[in-house]
Amino acid sequence: MNVLSNPVIRAQEQSLALCGPGSVQDLPHCPPGFNLSSRLNPAPMIGLQSGQRSTKPQRELSPEEQQELRRKINSRERKRMQDLNIAMDALREVMVPYASSPSSASSSQSHQPGAPPGRRLSKISTLVLARNYILLLGSSLQEMRRLLGEVSMGMGVNTGPVPRLLLTGGWPLISGPSQLLLTQESLLTSAASSSSSSSTSSSSAAKCSLLSPGPMEASLAPVQWSSAGASGGPMCPCGVCRLPRFSHSTPAPRFPK
DNA sequence: TAGGCCATCTGGTCCT
DNA sequence: AGGACCAGATGGCCTA
């Protein structure tokens, strides 16, 4: 792995260089108000909010010890965030078809060596995409079960119509996240046909249903993907998920409980 | 140049 | 007490 080309490591190196030993006070990430003893003697700092505990007796630390403690804490936090990013990258790999937008391949932080060209998925996009994919898988599983039921019933009775599955051909399964790039009307309509009920109340146009709190309430249905999205089409109007080409369509086939 | 995305620092809170 | 987690702040890089 090319360390220099990795923006994460590069930024880290910069930061480490900046906030190295003895240089804590006068650096971008170490603001002027920075006070390592604030843990002991809380000073009016930006981050302070109500509810803080200031009465807790703590051991006095020398400036060197405070600095060392601060570096240690920072290092832990850095490591934690790096682990989080590793997990995020692993998720991106699964969602990689979305990362291959042809536009703007020049960005140094767009992709890693060996990765497909195009803009890297943002964190929020990766998460929203993954969620959508999971919901689609669930829907496909549901539909498959339903069709299996049809098949077995047809074979058992032997008088019914030919199972629709055999006529239409193929399972409505998702072979991979790349299918999220396609117009998923087929998937969605099949899902809709299996679901009976009550669509949830309409969601505000300004609010992305993908980001709504209900786990199954706003399932895959309100979101339709278009292949045009991968080529840099308009973004989701919700302004939050920032995924290309969301359209919030109507009746949501609900994810069966 | 504005806005988006990101990494990092930091203090607070919760948990073991 | 120490570590994990979280959220706010800040500044850098990149793109439209």
Coordinates of C-alpha atoms (C1' of nucleotides) in Angstrom, one line a residue:
Chain A
M1 CA 0.0 0.0 0.0
N2 CA 1.3 3.3 -1.0
V3 CA 1.3 5.3 2.1
L4 CA 1.8 8.6 0.4
S5 CA -1.2 8.2 -1.7
N6 CA -3.4 7.4 1.1
P7 CA -5.1 10.6 2.2
V8 CA -6.0 9.2 5.5
I9 CA -2.4 8.4 6.4
R10 CA -1.2 11.5 4.8
A11 CA -3.5 13.6 6.9
Q12 CA -2.5 11.6 9.9
E13 CA 1.2 12.2 9.3
Q14 CA 0.5 15.9 8.9
S15 CA -1.4 16.0 12.1
L16 CA 1.2 14.0 14.0
A17 CA 3.9 16.3 12.7
L18 CA 1.9 19.3 13.7
C19 CA 0.9 18.1 17.1
G20 CA 4.0 16.4 18.0
P21 CA 5.7 16.5 21.3
G22 CA 6.1 20.0 22.6
S23 CA 4.1 21.7 19.9
V24 CA 0.7 21.3 21.2
Q25 CA -0.3 24.9 21.9
D26 CA 0.0 26.7 18.6
L27 CA -1.3 24.4 16.0
P28 CA -4.5 24.1 14.0
H29 CA -5.7 21.1 15.9
C30 CA -4.5 22.4 19.1
P31 CA -6.4 25.7 19.5
P32 CA -5.0 28.6 21.5
G33 CA -7.4 27.8 24.3
F34 CA -6.1 24.4 24.6
N35 CA -5.3 23.5 28.1
L36 CA -4.2 20.0 29.1
S37 CA -5.0 20.6 32.7
S38 CA -8.6 21.4 31.8
R39 CA -9.5 17.9 32.9
L40 CA -8.3 18.8 36.3
N41 CA -9.4 22.5 36.3
P42 CA -12.1 22.9 33.8
A43 CA -11.5 26.2 32.0
P44 CA -14.1 27.9 29.9
M45 CA -13.6 26.1 26.7
I46 CA -15.7 25.8 23.6
G47 CA -16.8 22.3 24.2
L48 CA -17.9 22.8 27.7
Q49 CA -21.6 22.3 28.3
S50 CA -23.9 22.1 31.3
G51 CA -23.8 19.0 33.4
Q52 CA -20.0 18.7 33.5
R53 CA -18.5 17.4 36.6
S54 CA -15.9 19.7 38.0
T55 CA -15.9 18.7 41.6
K56 CA -14.4 15.3 41.0
P57 CA -11.1 15.2 42.8
Q58 CA -8.3 14.2 40.5
R59 CA -4.7 13.6 40.9
E60 CA -2.4 16.5 39.9
L61 CA -0.5 15.9 36.8
S62 CA 2.7 17.6 35.7
P63 CA 2.5 19.3 32.3
E64 CA 4.6 16.5 30.9
E65 CA 2.2 13.9 32.2
Q66 CA -0.7 15.9 30.9
Q67 CA 0.8 16.1 27.5
E68 CA 1.6 12.4 27.5
L69 CA -2.0 11.7 28.6
R70 CA -3.4 13.9 25.9
R71 CA -1.2 12.2 23.2
K72 CA -2.3 8.9 24.4
I73 CA -6.0 9.8 24.3
N74 CA -5.6 11.3 20.9
S75 CA -3.8 8.3 19.6
R76 CA -6.5 6.0 20.8
E77 CA -9.2 8.2 19.2
R78 CA -7.2 8.2 16.0
K79 CA -6.9 4.5 16.1
R80 CA -10.6 4.1 16.8
M81 CA -11.5 6.3 13.8
Q82 CA -9.1 4.4 11.6
D83 CA -10.7 1.1 12.5
L84 CA -14.0 2.7 11.7
N85 CA -12.7 3.7 8.3
I86 CA -11.4 0.3 7.7
A87 CA -14.8 -1.1 8.3
M88 CA -16.3 1.6 6.1
D89 CA -13.9 0.7 3.3
A90 CA -14.9 -3.0 3.6
L91 CA -18.4 -1.9 3.2
R92 CA -17.5 0.2 0.2
E93 CA -15.9 -2.8 -1.4
V94 CA -19.3 -4.5 -1.3
M95 CA -20.9 -1.4 -2.7
V96 CA -18.2 -0.8 -5.2
P97 CA -20.3 -0.5 -8.3
Y98 CA -21.6 2.7 -7.0
A99 CA -18.2 4.1 -6.6
S100 CA -17.4 4.0 -10.3
S101 CA -18.9 7.2 -11.3
P102 CA -17.0 8.4 -14.3
S103 CA -16.8 12.0 -13.2
S104 CA -14.0 13.4 -11.3
A105 CA -11.4 10.7 -11.2
S106 CA -8.6 13.1 -10.6
S107 CA -9.2 13.6 -6.9
S108 CA -6.3 12.4 -4.9
Q109 CA -8.6 11.2 -2.2
S110 CA -11.0 9.7 -4.6
H111 CA -9.7 6.2 -4.7
Q112 CA -6.9 4.0 -3.7
P113 CA -4.5 2.3 -6.0
G114 CA -6.1 -0.7 -7.6
A115 CA -9.5 0.5 -6.8
P116 CA -11.9 1.3 -9.6
P117 CA -11.8 4.8 -11.0
G118 CA -14.3 7.3 -10.0
R119 CA -15.4 9.1 -6.9
R120 CA -15.3 7.3 -3.7
L121 CA -18.5 6.8 -1.9
S122 CA -19.0 9.1 1.0
K123 CA -19.6 7.6 4.4
I124 CA -23.2 8.6 4.5
S125 CA -23.8 7.3 1.0
T126 CA -22.1 4.0 1.8
L127 CA -24.3 3.5 4.9
V128 CA -27.5 4.5 3.1
L129 CA -26.7 2.3 0.2
A130 CA -25.9 -0.6 2.4
R131 CA -29.1 -0.2 4.2
N132 CA -31.0 -0.1 1.0
Y133 CA -29.2 -3.2 -0.2
I134 CA -30.1 -5.1 3.0
L135 CA -33.7 -4.1 2.6
L136 CA -33.7 -5.3 -1.0
L137 CA -32.2 -8.6 0.0
G138 CA -34.9 -9.0 2.7
S139 CA -37.5 -8.3 0.1
S140 CA -36.1 -10.8 -2.3
L141 CA -36.0 -13.4 0.3
Q142 CA -39.6 -12.7 1.2
E143 CA -40.6 -13.0 -2.4
M144 CA -38.7 -16.2 -2.9
R145 CA -40.5 -17.7 0.0
R146 CA -43.8 -16.7 -1.4
L147 CA -43.0 -18.1 -4.8
L148 CA -41.7 -21.3 -3.3
G149 CA -45.1 -21.6 -1.6
E150 CA -46.8 -21.2 -4.9
V151 CA -44.6 -23.8 -6.6
S152 CA -45.2 -26.3 -3.9
M153 CA -48.9 -25.7 -3.8
G154 CA -49.1 -26.1 -7.6
M155 CA -47.2 -29.3 -7.5
G156 CA -49.2 -30.7 -4.7
V157 CA -52.6 -30.0 -6.1
N158 CA -51.6 -30.5 -9.7
T159 CA -54.8 -28.8 -10.9
G160 CA -53.9 -25.3 -10.4
P161 CA -52.3 -23.0 -12.9
V162 CA -48.7 -23.2 -13.9
P163 CA -46.8 -21.4 -11.3
R164 CA -46.2 -17.9 -12.3
L165 CA -42.5 -18.3 -11.5
L166 CA -42.1 -20.8 -14.3
L167 CA -43.8 -18.5 -16.7
T168 CA -42.0 -15.4 -15.9
G169 CA -38.8 -17.2 -15.4
G170 CA -36.1 -16.7 -12.9
W171 CA -36.0 -15.8 -9.3
P172 CA -36.2 -12.3 -8.3
L173 CA -33.0 -12.5 -6.5
I174 CA -30.4 -9.9 -6.2
S175 CA -27.1 -11.0 -7.4
G176 CA -25.2 -8.1 -5.9
P177 CA -25.2 -4.5 -5.0
S178 CA -24.7 -3.6 -8.6
Q179 CA -28.3 -4.3 -9.1
L180 CA -29.0 -1.3 -7.1
L181 CA -27.8 0.7 -10.0
L182 CA -30.6 -0.6 -12.2
T183 CA -34.1 0.5 -12.2
Q184 CA -35.5 -1.8 -9.7
E185 CA -39.1 -1.6 -10.8
S186 CA -39.2 -5.3 -11.3
L187 CA -37.9 -6.0 -7.9
L188 CA -40.1 -3.5 -6.3
T189 CA -43.2 -4.5 -8.1
S190 CA -42.6 -8.0 -7.1
A191 CA -42.2 -7.0 -3.6
A192 CA -45.2 -4.9 -3.8
S193 CA -47.3 -7.7 -5.1
S194 CA -46.5 -9.8 -2.1
S195 CA -47.2 -7.2 0.4
S196 CA -50.7 -6.4 1.3
S197 CA -51.1 -3.5 3.2
S198 CA -51.4 -0.3 4.4
S199 CA -48.8 2.0 3.1
T200 CA -47.5 4.3 5.7
S201 CA -48.4 7.9 5.6
S202 CA -46.6 9.9 3.0
S203 CA -43.3 11.3 4.0
S204 CA -42.3 14.8 3.5
A205 CA -40.6 15.5 0.2
A206 CA -37.9 17.2 2.0
K207 CA -37.2 14.3 4.2
C208 CA -35.4 11.3 2.8
S209 CA -37.3 8.2 3.7
L210 CA -34.1 6.3 3.8
L211 CA -33.1 8.2 6.8
S212 CA -36.3 8.0 8.7
P213 CA -36.1 6.3 12.0
G214 CA -38.5 3.5 11.5
P215 CA -36.6 0.3 10.8
M216 CA -39.0 -1.3 8.5
E217 CA -41.5 1.4 7.9
A218 CA -39.7 3.1 5.2
S219 CA -38.3 0.1 3.5
L220 CA -36.9 -0.2 0.1
A221 CA -40.0 0.8 -1.8
P222 CA -39.9 4.5 -1.5
V223 CA -36.6 4.6 -3.1
Q224 CA -36.1 3.9 -6.7
W225 CA -32.7 3.8 -8.3
S226 CA -31.9 4.8 -11.7
S227 CA -28.9 3.8 -13.8
A228 CA -28.6 7.5 -14.7
G229 CA -27.6 8.1 -11.1
A230 CA -24.3 6.5 -11.6
S231 CA -23.4 9.0 -14.2
G232 CA -23.8 12.0 -12.0
G233 CA -27.5 12.8 -12.2
P234 CA -29.3 15.0 -9.8
M235 CA -28.9 14.2 -6.2
C236 CA -31.6 13.1 -3.8
P237 CA -33.8 16.1 -3.0
C238 CA -33.6 15.3 0.7
G239 CA -30.2 16.9 0.8
V240 CA -29.0 14.5 3.4
C241 CA -28.2 11.2 1.9
R242 CA -26.7 12.8 -1.2
L243 CA -27.1 9.8 -3.3
P244 CA -27.7 10.3 -6.9
R245 CA -31.1 9.9 -8.3
F246 CA -33.3 9.0 -5.5
S247 CA -36.9 9.5 -6.2
H248 CA -39.3 9.2 -3.4
S249 CA -42.1 7.4 -5.0
T250 CA -45.4 6.5 -3.6
P251 CA -46.9 3.6 -2.0
A252 CA -44.5 1.8 0.0
P253 CA -44.8 -1.9 0.0
R254 CA -44.2 -2.6 3.6
F255 CA -41.7 -4.9 4.7
P256 CA -43.6 -7.8 6.3
K257 CA -43.0 -8.4 9.9
Chain B
dT1 C1' -15.3 30.9 -3.7
dA2 C1' -18.8 28.2 -1.4
dG3 C1' -20.0 23.9 0.0
dG4 C1' -19.0 19.0 0.9
dC5 C1' -16.3 15.6 2.9
dC6 C1' -12.9 14.3 5.9
dA7 C1' -9.4 13.7 9.8
dT8 C1' -8.1 15.2 14.0
dC9 C1' -8.4 17.3 18.6
dT10 C1' -11.0 17.7 22.6
dG11 C1' -14.1 17.3 26.7
dG12 C1' -18.0 14.8 28.4
dT13 C1' -20.3 10.6 29.5
dC14 C1' -20.8 5.7 30.1
dC15 C1' -19.0 1.2 30.9
dT16 C1' -15.9 -2.3 32.8
Chain C
dA1 C1' -9.0 4.5 36.7
dG2 C1' -8.9 3.7 32.1
dG3 C1' -10.9 2.8 27.8
dA4 C1' -14.7 3.3 24.4
dC5 C1' -17.9 6.2 22.5
dC6 C1' -19.9 10.5 21.2
dA7 C1' -20.5 15.2 19.5
dG8 C1' -18.7 19.8 18.7
dA9 C1' -15.1 22.5 16.7
dT10 C1' -11.6 23.3 13.4
dG11 C1' -8.9 23.3 9.4
dG12 C1' -7.4 21.1 4.9
dC13 C1' -8.5 19.3 0.4
dC14 C1' -11.4 19.0 -3.4
dT15 C1' -15.1 20.0 -6.7
dA16 C1' -18.7 22.7 -9.0

